[in-house]
XYZ file of C-alpha atoms in Angstrom:
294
model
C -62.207 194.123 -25.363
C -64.377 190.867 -25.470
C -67.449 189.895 -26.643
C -70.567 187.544 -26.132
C -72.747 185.778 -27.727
C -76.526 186.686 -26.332
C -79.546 185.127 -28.525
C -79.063 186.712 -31.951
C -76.606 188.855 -30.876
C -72.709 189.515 -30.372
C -71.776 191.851 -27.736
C -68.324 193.926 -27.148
C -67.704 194.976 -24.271
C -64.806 196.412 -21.995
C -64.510 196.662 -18.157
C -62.611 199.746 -16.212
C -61.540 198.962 -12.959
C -62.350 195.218 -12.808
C -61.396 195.015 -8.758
C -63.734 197.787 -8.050
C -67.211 196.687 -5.945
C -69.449 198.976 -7.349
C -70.585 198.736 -11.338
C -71.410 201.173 -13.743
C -72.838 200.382 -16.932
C -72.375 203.219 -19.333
C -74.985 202.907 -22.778
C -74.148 204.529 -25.848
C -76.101 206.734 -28.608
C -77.898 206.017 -31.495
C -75.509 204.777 -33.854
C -72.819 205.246 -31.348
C -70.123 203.331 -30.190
C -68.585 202.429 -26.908
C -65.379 204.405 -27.664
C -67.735 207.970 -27.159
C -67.599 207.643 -23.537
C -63.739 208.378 -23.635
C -60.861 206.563 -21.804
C -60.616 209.639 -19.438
C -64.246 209.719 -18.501
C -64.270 206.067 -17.411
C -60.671 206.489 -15.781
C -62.842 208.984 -13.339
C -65.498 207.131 -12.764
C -62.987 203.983 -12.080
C -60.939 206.216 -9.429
C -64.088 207.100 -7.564
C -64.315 203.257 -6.794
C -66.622 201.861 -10.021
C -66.155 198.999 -12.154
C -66.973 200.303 -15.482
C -68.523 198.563 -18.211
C -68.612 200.121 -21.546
C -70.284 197.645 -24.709
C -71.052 198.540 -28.531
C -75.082 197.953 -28.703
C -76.180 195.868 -31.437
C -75.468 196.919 -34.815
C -72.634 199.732 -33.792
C -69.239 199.258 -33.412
C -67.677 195.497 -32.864
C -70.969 194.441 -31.748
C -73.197 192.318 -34.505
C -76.956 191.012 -34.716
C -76.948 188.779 -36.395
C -79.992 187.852 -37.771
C -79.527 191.337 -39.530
C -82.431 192.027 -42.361
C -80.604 193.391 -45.566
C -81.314 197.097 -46.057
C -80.902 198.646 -49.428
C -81.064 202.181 -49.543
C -81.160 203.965 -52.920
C -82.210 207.458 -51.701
C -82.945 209.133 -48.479
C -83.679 207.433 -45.108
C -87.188 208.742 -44.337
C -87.935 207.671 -48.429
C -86.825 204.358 -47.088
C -89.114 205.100 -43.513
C -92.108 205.609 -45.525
C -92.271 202.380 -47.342
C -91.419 200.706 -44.128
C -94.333 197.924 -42.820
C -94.727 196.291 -38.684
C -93.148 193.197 -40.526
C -90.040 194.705 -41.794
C -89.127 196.584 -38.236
C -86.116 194.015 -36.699
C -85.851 194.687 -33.644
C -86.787 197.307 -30.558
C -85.736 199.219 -28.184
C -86.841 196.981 -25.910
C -85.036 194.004 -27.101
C -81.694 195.900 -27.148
C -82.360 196.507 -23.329
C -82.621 192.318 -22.523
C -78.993 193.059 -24.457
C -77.850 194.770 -21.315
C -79.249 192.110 -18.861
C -78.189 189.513 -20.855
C -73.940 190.901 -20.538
C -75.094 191.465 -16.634
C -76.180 187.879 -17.144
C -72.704 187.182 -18.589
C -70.661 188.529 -16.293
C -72.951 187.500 -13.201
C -73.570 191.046 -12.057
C -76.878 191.320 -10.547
C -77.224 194.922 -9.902
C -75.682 197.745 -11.408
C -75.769 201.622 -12.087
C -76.988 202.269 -15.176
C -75.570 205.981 -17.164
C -77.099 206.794 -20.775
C -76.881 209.068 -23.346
C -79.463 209.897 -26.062
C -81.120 206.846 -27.355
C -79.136 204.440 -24.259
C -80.780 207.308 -21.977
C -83.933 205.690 -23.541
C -82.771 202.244 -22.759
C -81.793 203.038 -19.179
C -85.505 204.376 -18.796
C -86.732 201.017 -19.916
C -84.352 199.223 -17.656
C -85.471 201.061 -15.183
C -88.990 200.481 -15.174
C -89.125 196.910 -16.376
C -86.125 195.572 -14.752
C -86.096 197.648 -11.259
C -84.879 194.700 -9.649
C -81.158 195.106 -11.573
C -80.923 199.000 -11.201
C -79.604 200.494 -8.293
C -79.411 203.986 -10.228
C -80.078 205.767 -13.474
C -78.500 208.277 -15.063
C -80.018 209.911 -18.102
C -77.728 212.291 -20.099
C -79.498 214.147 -23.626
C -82.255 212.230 -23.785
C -85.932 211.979 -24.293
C -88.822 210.283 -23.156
C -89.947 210.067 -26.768
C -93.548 211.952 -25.687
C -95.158 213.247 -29.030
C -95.713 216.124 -27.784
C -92.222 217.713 -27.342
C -90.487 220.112 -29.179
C -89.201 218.314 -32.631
C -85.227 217.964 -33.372
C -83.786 221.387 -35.327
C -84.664 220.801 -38.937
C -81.580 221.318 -40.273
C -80.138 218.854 -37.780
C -82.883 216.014 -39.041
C -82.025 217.038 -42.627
C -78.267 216.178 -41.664
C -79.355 213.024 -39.453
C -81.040 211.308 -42.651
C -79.034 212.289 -45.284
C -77.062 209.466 -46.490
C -73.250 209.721 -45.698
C -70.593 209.696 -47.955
C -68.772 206.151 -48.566
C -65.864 206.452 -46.260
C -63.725 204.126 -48.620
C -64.470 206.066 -51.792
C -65.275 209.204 -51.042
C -62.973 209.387 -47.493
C -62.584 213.457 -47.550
C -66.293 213.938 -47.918
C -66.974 211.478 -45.171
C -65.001 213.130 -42.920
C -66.041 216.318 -43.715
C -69.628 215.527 -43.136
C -68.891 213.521 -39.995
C -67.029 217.132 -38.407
C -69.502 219.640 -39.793
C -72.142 217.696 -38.082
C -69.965 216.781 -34.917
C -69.531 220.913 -34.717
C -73.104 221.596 -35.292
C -74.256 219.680 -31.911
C -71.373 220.450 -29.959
C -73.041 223.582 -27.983
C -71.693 227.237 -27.436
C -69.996 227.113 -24.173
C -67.251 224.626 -24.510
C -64.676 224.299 -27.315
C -64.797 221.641 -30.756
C -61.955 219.515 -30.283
C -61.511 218.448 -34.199
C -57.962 216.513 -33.697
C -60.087 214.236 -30.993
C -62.993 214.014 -33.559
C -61.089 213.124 -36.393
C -59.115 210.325 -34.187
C -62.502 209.163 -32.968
C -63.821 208.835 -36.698
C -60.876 206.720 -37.633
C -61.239 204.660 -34.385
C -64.875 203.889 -35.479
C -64.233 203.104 -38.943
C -61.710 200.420 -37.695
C -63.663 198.720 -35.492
C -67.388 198.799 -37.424
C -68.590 195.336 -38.381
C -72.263 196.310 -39.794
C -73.159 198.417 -42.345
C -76.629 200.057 -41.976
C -76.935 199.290 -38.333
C -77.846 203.180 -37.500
C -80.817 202.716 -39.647
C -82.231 199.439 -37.996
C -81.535 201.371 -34.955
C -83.382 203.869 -36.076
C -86.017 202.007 -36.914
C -86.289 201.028 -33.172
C -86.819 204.118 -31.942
C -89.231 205.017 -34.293
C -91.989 202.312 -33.731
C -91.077 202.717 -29.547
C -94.480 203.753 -28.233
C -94.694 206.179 -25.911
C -95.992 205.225 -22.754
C -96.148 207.350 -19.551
C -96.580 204.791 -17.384
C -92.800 203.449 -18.053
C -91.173 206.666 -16.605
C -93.982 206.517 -13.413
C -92.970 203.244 -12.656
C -89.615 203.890 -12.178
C -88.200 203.877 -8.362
C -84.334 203.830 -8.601
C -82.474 207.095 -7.594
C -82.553 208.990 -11.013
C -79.972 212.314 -12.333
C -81.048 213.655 -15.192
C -78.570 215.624 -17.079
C -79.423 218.058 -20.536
C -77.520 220.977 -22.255
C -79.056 224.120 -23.084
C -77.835 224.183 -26.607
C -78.877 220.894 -27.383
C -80.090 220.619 -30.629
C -81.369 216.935 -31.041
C -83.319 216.904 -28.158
C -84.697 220.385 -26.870
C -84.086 221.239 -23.361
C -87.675 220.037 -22.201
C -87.022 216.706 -23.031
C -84.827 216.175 -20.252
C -87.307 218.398 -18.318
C -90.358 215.902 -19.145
C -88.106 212.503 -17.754
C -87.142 214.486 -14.503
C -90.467 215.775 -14.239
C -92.141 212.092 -14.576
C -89.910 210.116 -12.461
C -90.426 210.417 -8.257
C -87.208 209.876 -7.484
C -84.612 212.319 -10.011
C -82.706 215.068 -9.982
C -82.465 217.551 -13.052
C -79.589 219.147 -13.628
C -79.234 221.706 -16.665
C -75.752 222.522 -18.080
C -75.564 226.143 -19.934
C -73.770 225.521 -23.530
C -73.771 222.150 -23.542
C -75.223 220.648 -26.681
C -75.600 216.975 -27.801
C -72.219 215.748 -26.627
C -70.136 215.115 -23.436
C -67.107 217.680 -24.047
C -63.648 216.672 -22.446
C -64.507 220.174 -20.144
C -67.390 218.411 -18.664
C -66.072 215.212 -17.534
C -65.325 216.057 -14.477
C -68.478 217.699 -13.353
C -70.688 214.884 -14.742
C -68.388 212.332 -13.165
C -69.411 214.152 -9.872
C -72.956 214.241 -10.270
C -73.184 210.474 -11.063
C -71.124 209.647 -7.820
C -73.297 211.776 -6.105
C -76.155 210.256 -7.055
C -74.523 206.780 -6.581
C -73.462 207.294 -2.622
């Protein structure tokens, strides 16, 4: 792993398959780290030829801004939400997609293929339309176009979402136990909870965090992103658009709504898949990228 310093921010990043032509850029989750799109799932997409580049966005992992506001939370998050003014917001979404041209930048890759998932599907959407000149394709994976009018998250989700964790240093049994419970809870119905991987996942993250709060500046990105159609219209790379049936974050017809409002997609729907990329699937999804790739 290596990182970069772009503008206010340090990046870590790891390449797959350095001697391979073609790049993939694979964007993480809200509040996610790199390490979610598994060793074996870039091992498949480096044997099918790519270069794969995997990075921490700002404020998750190894990967620091560092002109970081301090965040003091005494209660919960959307307590903290309400109070919130324009003034106090540190970043957006926006700015943590120049993050991703800035490492293309870096590494003097011009174009690339561009794979999300949840919040980086919202990032490759924004690449997409205001960069079209560095994406040669876009894959979206359990994401939304943010449109107001979709169905909401599953309350008790939410409730979990914004309920402040346990310290993992103090209270390290609760922590975990909240991080699993919730892990299980979005997993879907048709493929099985690996807890073992979880749990060594968890402790993999723990090790390698350098922010604390991050996920709620994050958050704080997505929620003063303005919807605008005309972002998705304007798109004109080659677009797969992949969603779970069971996904309880975003509903089904989020995923629906991008494929529907970009020319060029594909939708693909995955029965009893839920808010994460199970080991079962890895395969499959590798597939569909490639395909959409070549």
């Amino acid at each position: 792993m290596k990182t970069v310093k772009i503008g206010e921010v340090e990046i870590c990043y790891e390449i797959f398959g350095e001697e391979n032509p073609k790049t993939i850029v694979l964007i993480a989750g809200l509040g996610s780290q790199m390490i979610r799109w598994e060793d074996p799932f870039c091992q498949l997409l480096v044997d099918k030829g790519f270069k794969v580049i995997r990075f921490d966005n700002r404020d998750s992992g190894s990967s620091v801004y560092i002109s970081g506001k301090k965040i003091h939370l005494n209660g919960n998050i959307q307590e903290y939400f309400s109070t919130l003014k324009p003034e106090d917001l540190p970043y957006s979404l926006m700015d943590m997609a120049k993050d991703v041209i800035g490492l293309l930048d870096h590494l003097q890759i011009e174009k690339a293929h561009f794979v999300g998932r949840s919040m980086g599907g919202i990032i490759a959407q924004l690449l997409g339309s205001y960069f079209p000149e560095r994406v040669l394709s876009l894959t979206i994976i359990m994401s939304t176009s943010l449109h107001p009018a979709l169905p909401s998250a599953d309350p008790e989700i939410m409730e979990m979402m914004m309920k402040p964790s346990a310290n993992p240093v103090t209270e390290r049994e609760k922590y975990f136990a909240e991080k699993i419970s919730f892990a299980r809870r979005i997993s879907g119905s048709g493929y099985s909870f690996d807890q073992n991987l979880e749990i060594a996942l968890i402790e993999e993250e723990l090790n390698r965090s350098k922010t604390k709060n991050g996920i709620i500046r994050q958050l704080m990105a997505m929620g003063s992103y303005q919807y605008n159609p005309e972002v998705l219209k304007k798109i004109t790379a080659p677009a797969l658009v992949i969603h779970g049936t069971d996904d309880l974050i975003f509903h089904p017809e989020c995923g629906k709504d991008i494929a529907y409002s970009i020319v060029n997609s594909e939708f693909v729907l995955i029965d009893g898949m839920g808010h994460s990329i199970p080991s079962e699937l890895h395969s499959l999804i590798c597939d569909l990228i490639a395909d959409t790739v070549l």
